[in-house]
Structures are given as C-alpha cells and as structure tokens.
mmCIF file of C-alpha atoms in Angstrom:
data_model
loop_
_atom_site.group_PDB
_atom_site.id
_atom_site.type_symbol
_atom_site.label_atom_id
_atom_site.label_comp_id
_atom_site.label_asym_id
_atom_site.label_seq_id
_atom_site.Cartn_x
_atom_site.Cartn_y
_atom_site.Cartn_z
ATOM 1 C CA MET A 21 -16.592 -55.580 -81.608
ATOM 2 C CA LYS A 22 -13.121 -54.422 -82.518
ATOM 3 C CA ILE A 23 -11.963 -50.967 -81.592
ATOM 4 C CA GLU A 24 -9.440 -48.845 -83.432
ATOM 5 C CA TYR A 25 -7.356 -45.832 -82.495
ATOM 6 C CA ARG A 26 -7.296 -42.677 -84.577
ATOM 7 C CA ASP A 27 -5.641 -39.280 -84.456
ATOM 8 C CA ILE A 28 -7.378 -36.670 -82.348
ATOM 9 C CA THR A 29 -7.496 -34.241 -85.261
ATOM 10 C CA ASP A 30 -9.419 -36.777 -87.372
ATOM 11 C CA PHE A 31 -12.402 -35.473 -85.397
ATOM 12 C CA PRO A 32 -13.763 -31.916 -85.136
ATOM 13 C CA ARG A 33 -12.623 -29.383 -82.582
ATOM 14 C CA GLY A 34 -14.741 -29.749 -79.468
ATOM 15 C CA THR A 35 -14.685 -33.542 -79.537
ATOM 16 C CA LEU A 36 -12.463 -33.830 -76.448
ATOM 17 C CA VAL A 37 -14.403 -31.331 -74.346
ATOM 18 C CA ASN A 38 -17.716 -32.928 -75.314
ATOM 19 C CA MET A 39 -16.432 -36.356 -74.328
ATOM 20 C CA LEU A 40 -15.280 -35.001 -70.970
ATOM 21 C CA LYS A 41 -18.712 -33.470 -70.381
ATOM 22 C CA ASP A 42 -20.305 -36.855 -71.055
ATOM 23 C CA GLY A 43 -17.756 -38.865 -69.090
ATOM 24 C CA TYR A 44 -18.219 -36.739 -65.982
ATOM 25 C CA SER A 45 -21.976 -36.233 -66.374
ATOM 26 C CA PHE A 46 -22.683 -38.418 -63.336
ATOM 27 C CA GLU A 47 -21.603 -35.420 -61.206
ATOM 28 C CA PRO A 48 -22.602 -32.044 -62.742
ATOM 29 C CA ARG A 49 -20.199 -30.126 -60.504
ATOM 30 C CA PHE A 50 -17.254 -31.505 -62.489
ATOM 31 C CA GLU A 51 -18.424 -29.708 -65.634
ATOM 32 C CA ARG A 52 -19.379 -26.595 -63.693
ATOM 33 C CA ASP A 53 -15.924 -26.344 -62.115
ATOM 34 C CA TRP A 54 -13.737 -27.729 -64.912
ATOM 35 C CA ILE A 55 -15.348 -26.565 -68.175
ATOM 36 C CA LYS A 56 -12.858 -23.735 -68.742
ATOM 37 C CA GLN A 57 -9.864 -26.086 -68.330
ATOM 38 C CA TRP A 58 -11.516 -28.678 -70.579
ATOM 39 C CA GLU A 59 -12.071 -26.092 -73.310
ATOM 40 C CA GLU A 60 -8.453 -24.922 -73.051
ATOM 41 C CA PHE A 61 -7.284 -28.535 -73.183
ATOM 42 C CA ASP A 62 -9.357 -29.182 -76.324
ATOM 43 C CA ASP A 63 -8.044 -25.990 -77.950
ATOM 44 C CA PHE A 64 -4.453 -26.930 -77.105
ATOM 45 C CA PHE A 65 -4.623 -30.225 -79.009
ATOM 46 C CA TYR A 66 -6.428 -28.751 -82.006
ATOM 47 C CA ASN A 67 -4.055 -25.764 -82.130
ATOM 48 C CA ASN A 68 -1.035 -28.108 -81.951
ATOM 49 C CA PRO A 69 -1.798 -31.031 -84.280
ATOM 50 C CA HIS A 70 1.833 -32.223 -84.171
ATOM 51 C CA ILE A 71 1.424 -32.761 -80.405
ATOM 52 C CA ALA A 72 -2.038 -34.283 -80.813
ATOM 53 C CA LYS A 73 -0.555 -36.837 -83.207
ATOM 54 C CA THR A 74 2.109 -38.059 -80.772
ATOM 55 C CA CYS A 75 0.550 -37.516 -77.335
ATOM 56 C CA GLY A 76 -2.886 -39.061 -77.525
ATOM 57 C CA PHE A 77 -5.527 -40.737 -79.605
ATOM 58 C CA ILE A 78 -9.255 -41.258 -79.912
ATOM 59 C CA THR A 79 -10.739 -44.707 -79.448
ATOM 60 C CA VAL A 80 -13.248 -45.590 -82.155
ATOM 61 C CA LEU A 81 -15.910 -48.304 -82.286
ATOM 62 C CA GLU A 82 -17.782 -48.850 -85.541
ATOM 63 C CA GLY A 83 -16.724 -45.407 -86.775
ATOM 64 C CA LYS A 84 -17.873 -43.587 -83.618
ATOM 65 C CA ALA A 85 -15.502 -41.862 -81.207
ATOM 66 C CA ILE A 86 -16.134 -43.505 -77.814
ATOM 67 C CA GLY A 87 -13.172 -42.303 -75.787
ATOM 68 C CA PHE A 88 -9.704 -40.821 -75.745
ATOM 69 C CA VAL A 89 -6.493 -40.645 -73.775
ATOM 70 C CA THR A 90 -3.724 -38.046 -73.787
ATOM 71 C CA TRP A 91 -0.332 -37.721 -72.144
ATOM 72 C CA ASN A 92 2.269 -35.117 -71.294
ATOM 73 C CA PRO A 93 5.886 -35.928 -72.223
ATOM 74 C CA THR A 94 7.492 -32.685 -70.978
ATOM 75 C CA LYS A 95 9.513 -34.579 -68.340
ATOM 76 C CA PHE A 96 10.678 -37.235 -70.815
ATOM 77 C CA PRO A 97 12.665 -39.470 -70.553
ATOM 78 C CA ALA A 98 12.295 -39.607 -66.755
ATOM 79 C CA LEU A 99 8.518 -39.828 -66.965
ATOM 80 C CA VAL A 100 5.417 -39.345 -69.046
ATOM 81 C CA GLU A 101 2.198 -38.349 -67.313
ATOM 82 C CA ILE A 102 -1.175 -39.629 -68.493
ATOM 83 C CA GLY A 103 -3.567 -36.710 -68.698
ATOM 84 C CA HIS A 104 -7.216 -37.189 -69.509
ATOM 85 C CA ASN A 105 -8.482 -40.719 -69.980
ATOM 86 C CA CYS A 106 -12.154 -40.773 -70.896
ATOM 87 C CA ILE A 107 -14.771 -43.235 -72.141
ATOM 88 C CA LEU A 108 -18.272 -42.080 -73.041
ATOM 89 C CA THR A 109 -20.878 -43.097 -70.466
ATOM 90 C CA LYS A 110 -22.769 -45.344 -72.896
ATOM 91 C CA TYR A 111 -19.624 -47.443 -73.449
ATOM 92 C CA LYS A 112 -18.380 -47.703 -69.855
ATOM 93 C CA GLY A 113 -18.254 -51.138 -68.265
ATOM 94 C CA ASN A 114 -17.383 -52.995 -71.470
ATOM 95 C CA GLY A 115 -13.593 -53.100 -71.132
ATOM 96 C CA TYR A 116 -12.962 -50.304 -73.634
ATOM 97 C CA GLY A 117 -11.236 -48.125 -71.023
ATOM 98 C CA LYS A 118 -8.850 -50.944 -70.181
ATOM 99 C CA GLN A 119 -8.090 -51.554 -73.871
ATOM 100 C CA GLN A 120 -7.585 -47.828 -74.411
ATOM 101 C CA MET A 121 -5.193 -47.534 -71.457
ATOM 102 C CA ARG A 122 -3.205 -50.582 -72.533
ATOM 103 C CA GLU A 123 -2.776 -49.048 -75.985
ATOM 104 C CA ALA A 124 -1.596 -45.783 -74.422
ATOM 105 C CA VAL A 125 0.877 -47.639 -72.180
ATOM 106 C CA LYS A 126 2.174 -49.582 -75.193
ATOM 107 C CA ARG A 127 2.722 -46.393 -77.182
ATOM 108 C CA ILE A 128 4.386 -44.574 -74.294
ATOM 109 C CA LYS A 129 6.659 -47.531 -73.534
ATOM 110 C CA MET A 130 7.817 -47.473 -77.162
ATOM 111 C CA THR A 131 9.186 -43.963 -76.564
ATOM 112 C CA LYS A 132 11.529 -45.428 -73.909
ATOM 113 C CA ALA A 133 10.085 -43.287 -71.116
ATOM 114 C CA GLU A 134 11.448 -44.606 -67.834
ATOM 115 C CA LYS A 135 8.191 -44.232 -65.915
ATOM 116 C CA ILE A 136 4.520 -43.549 -66.657
ATOM 117 C CA VAL A 137 2.466 -41.796 -63.986
ATOM 118 C CA VAL A 138 -1.239 -41.139 -63.658
ATOM 119 C CA CYS A 139 -3.569 -39.791 -61.013
ATOM 120 C CA THR A 140 -7.290 -39.892 -60.466
ATOM 121 C CA ASN A 141 -9.782 -38.944 -57.819
ATOM 122 C CA GLU A 142 -11.146 -41.195 -55.118
ATOM 123 C CA VAL A 143 -14.686 -40.934 -56.486
ATOM 124 C CA LEU A 144 -13.574 -42.337 -59.888
ATOM 125 C CA ILE A 145 -13.484 -46.004 -58.891
ATOM 126 C CA PRO A 146 -13.631 -47.406 -62.458
ATOM 127 C CA ALA A 147 -10.514 -45.365 -63.348
ATOM 128 C CA GLN A 148 -8.711 -46.855 -60.351
ATOM 129 C CA HIS A 149 -9.559 -50.366 -61.592
ATOM 130 C CA THR A 150 -8.423 -49.485 -65.109
ATOM 131 C CA TYR A 151 -5.016 -48.283 -63.920
ATOM 132 C CA LYS A 152 -4.434 -51.277 -61.653
ATOM 133 C CA SER A 153 -5.475 -53.744 -64.366
ATOM 134 C CA SER A 154 -3.146 -51.991 -66.823
ATOM 135 C CA GLY A 155 -0.115 -52.616 -64.621
ATOM 136 C CA PHE A 156 0.039 -49.383 -62.628
ATOM 137 C CA ARG A 157 0.986 -49.611 -58.965
ATOM 138 C CA PHE A 158 -0.591 -47.461 -56.248
ATOM 139 C CA VAL A 159 1.847 -44.839 -54.910
ATOM 140 C CA ARG A 160 -0.087 -42.560 -52.552
ATOM 141 C CA LYS A 161 -3.290 -40.715 -51.675
ATOM 142 C CA VAL A 162 -3.209 -37.008 -50.909
ATOM 143 C CA GLU A 163 -5.780 -34.405 -50.055
ATOM 144 C CA GLU A 164 -7.405 -32.927 -53.144
ATOM 145 C CA THR A 165 -7.135 -29.146 -53.215
ATOM 146 C CA PHE A 166 -9.790 -28.580 -55.892
ATOM 147 C CA HIS A 167 -13.318 -29.410 -54.685
ATOM 148 C CA PRO A 168 -12.596 -32.431 -52.475
ATOM 149 C CA GLU A 169 -16.207 -32.335 -51.280
ATOM 150 C CA TYR A 170 -17.279 -34.259 -54.389
ATOM 151 C CA SER A 171 -14.060 -35.660 -55.834
ATOM 152 C CA GLY A 172 -12.458 -37.152 -52.731
ATOM 153 C CA LYS A 173 -8.720 -37.573 -52.339
ATOM 154 C CA ARG A 174 -6.271 -37.633 -55.256
ATOM 155 C CA ILE A 175 -4.723 -41.040 -55.940
ATOM 156 C CA TYR A 176 -1.363 -41.482 -57.710
ATOM 157 C CA TYR A 177 -0.148 -44.533 -59.638
ATOM 158 C CA GLU A 178 3.042 -45.323 -61.535
ATOM 159 C CA LEU A 179 4.353 -47.917 -63.924
ATOM 160 C CA TYR A 180 8.017 -48.386 -64.780
ATOM 161 C CA ASN A 181 8.922 -49.210 -68.347
ATOM 162 C CA SER A 182 10.563 -52.432 -67.198
ATOM 163 C CA GLN A 183 7.285 -53.596 -65.549
ATOM 164 C CA LYS A 184 5.242 -56.145 -67.383
ATOM 165 C CA THR A 185 1.586 -55.413 -68.074
ATOM 166 C CA ASP A 186 -1.150 -58.036 -68.255
#
C-alpha cells in the first residue's frame, strides 16, 4: 500500500498528541511524564501553521494518519534537528517509519542544511534501527536526565548533507 505525506494542519488539533500517546503506549510512564510537553508541542504546530507546513508532515495510508515527523530548523544552516518521529502502534514493523524518515531527510536536505541530527532513548530500539537505516551515524550515548529508569540512555545520531542515504 502506498503512503502519502500531508500537511499537519490538514488534520484536527490534537492529532499529534494523540499519536504520541499511542506510539508510547507500550510504557505508560512516558505519557504520564510527557503529556504536558506533548500538548504544548501539538499547540505550537497548530498555532503556527506556517511552521507546521515547512517543518513536518503527517504520513497517511489509505486516508488515515498513521504517523508524523517534525524538525527544528532554528540552527539552520549548520544543522536541523529531527524532533518527534512517531508511527502508530498498529502500523509499526511494516517499514512505514523508515519511509517516513527518508522523506523527512529528503525534505531537509533540499533546504541545504549542512547536518541533520536526531536523538532517541535506549529503550526505543526500533527508532535506532530507523535512524541507522536512513543513513544516520551513531555519535554518542549519554546519561538521560529525565526518567532514565524506564527510558535508558539518550543516543545521538547525525547525518551530513553530503552523505548518501540508502
């Protein structure tokens, strides 16, 4: 089945936060500890549609939103940082996350950003595989300062614009 990518604001406010709730539902403490930040994140994109249009998208399969990715260009052109990258639980394991990340990398590279960076937590093994398979290179692991008891260490990756992706 072919996926498509649509503007975040093509979907109702609350879509991003609800996807994050689903994506992290395997560990309820994520929602408990992050819900306020997720709600603020969702509000930010819906309150700033011009940013939502250029710094993220929603991945759609057969008309249904199944995931999204966003990025922060405030350090452009030196780097762009991938923010949230989420696939709904029901659609995980089918390669949609990899396709979504490759589309994000393609769009960011078109802006001529010198480097793309992303981080994840040690417990999020599928995200680690997605970043590696999308051309990102491991940089470092550091202690997580926010609830390391369930998220593990923080892992950083980077990809230079001159790097080839699969």
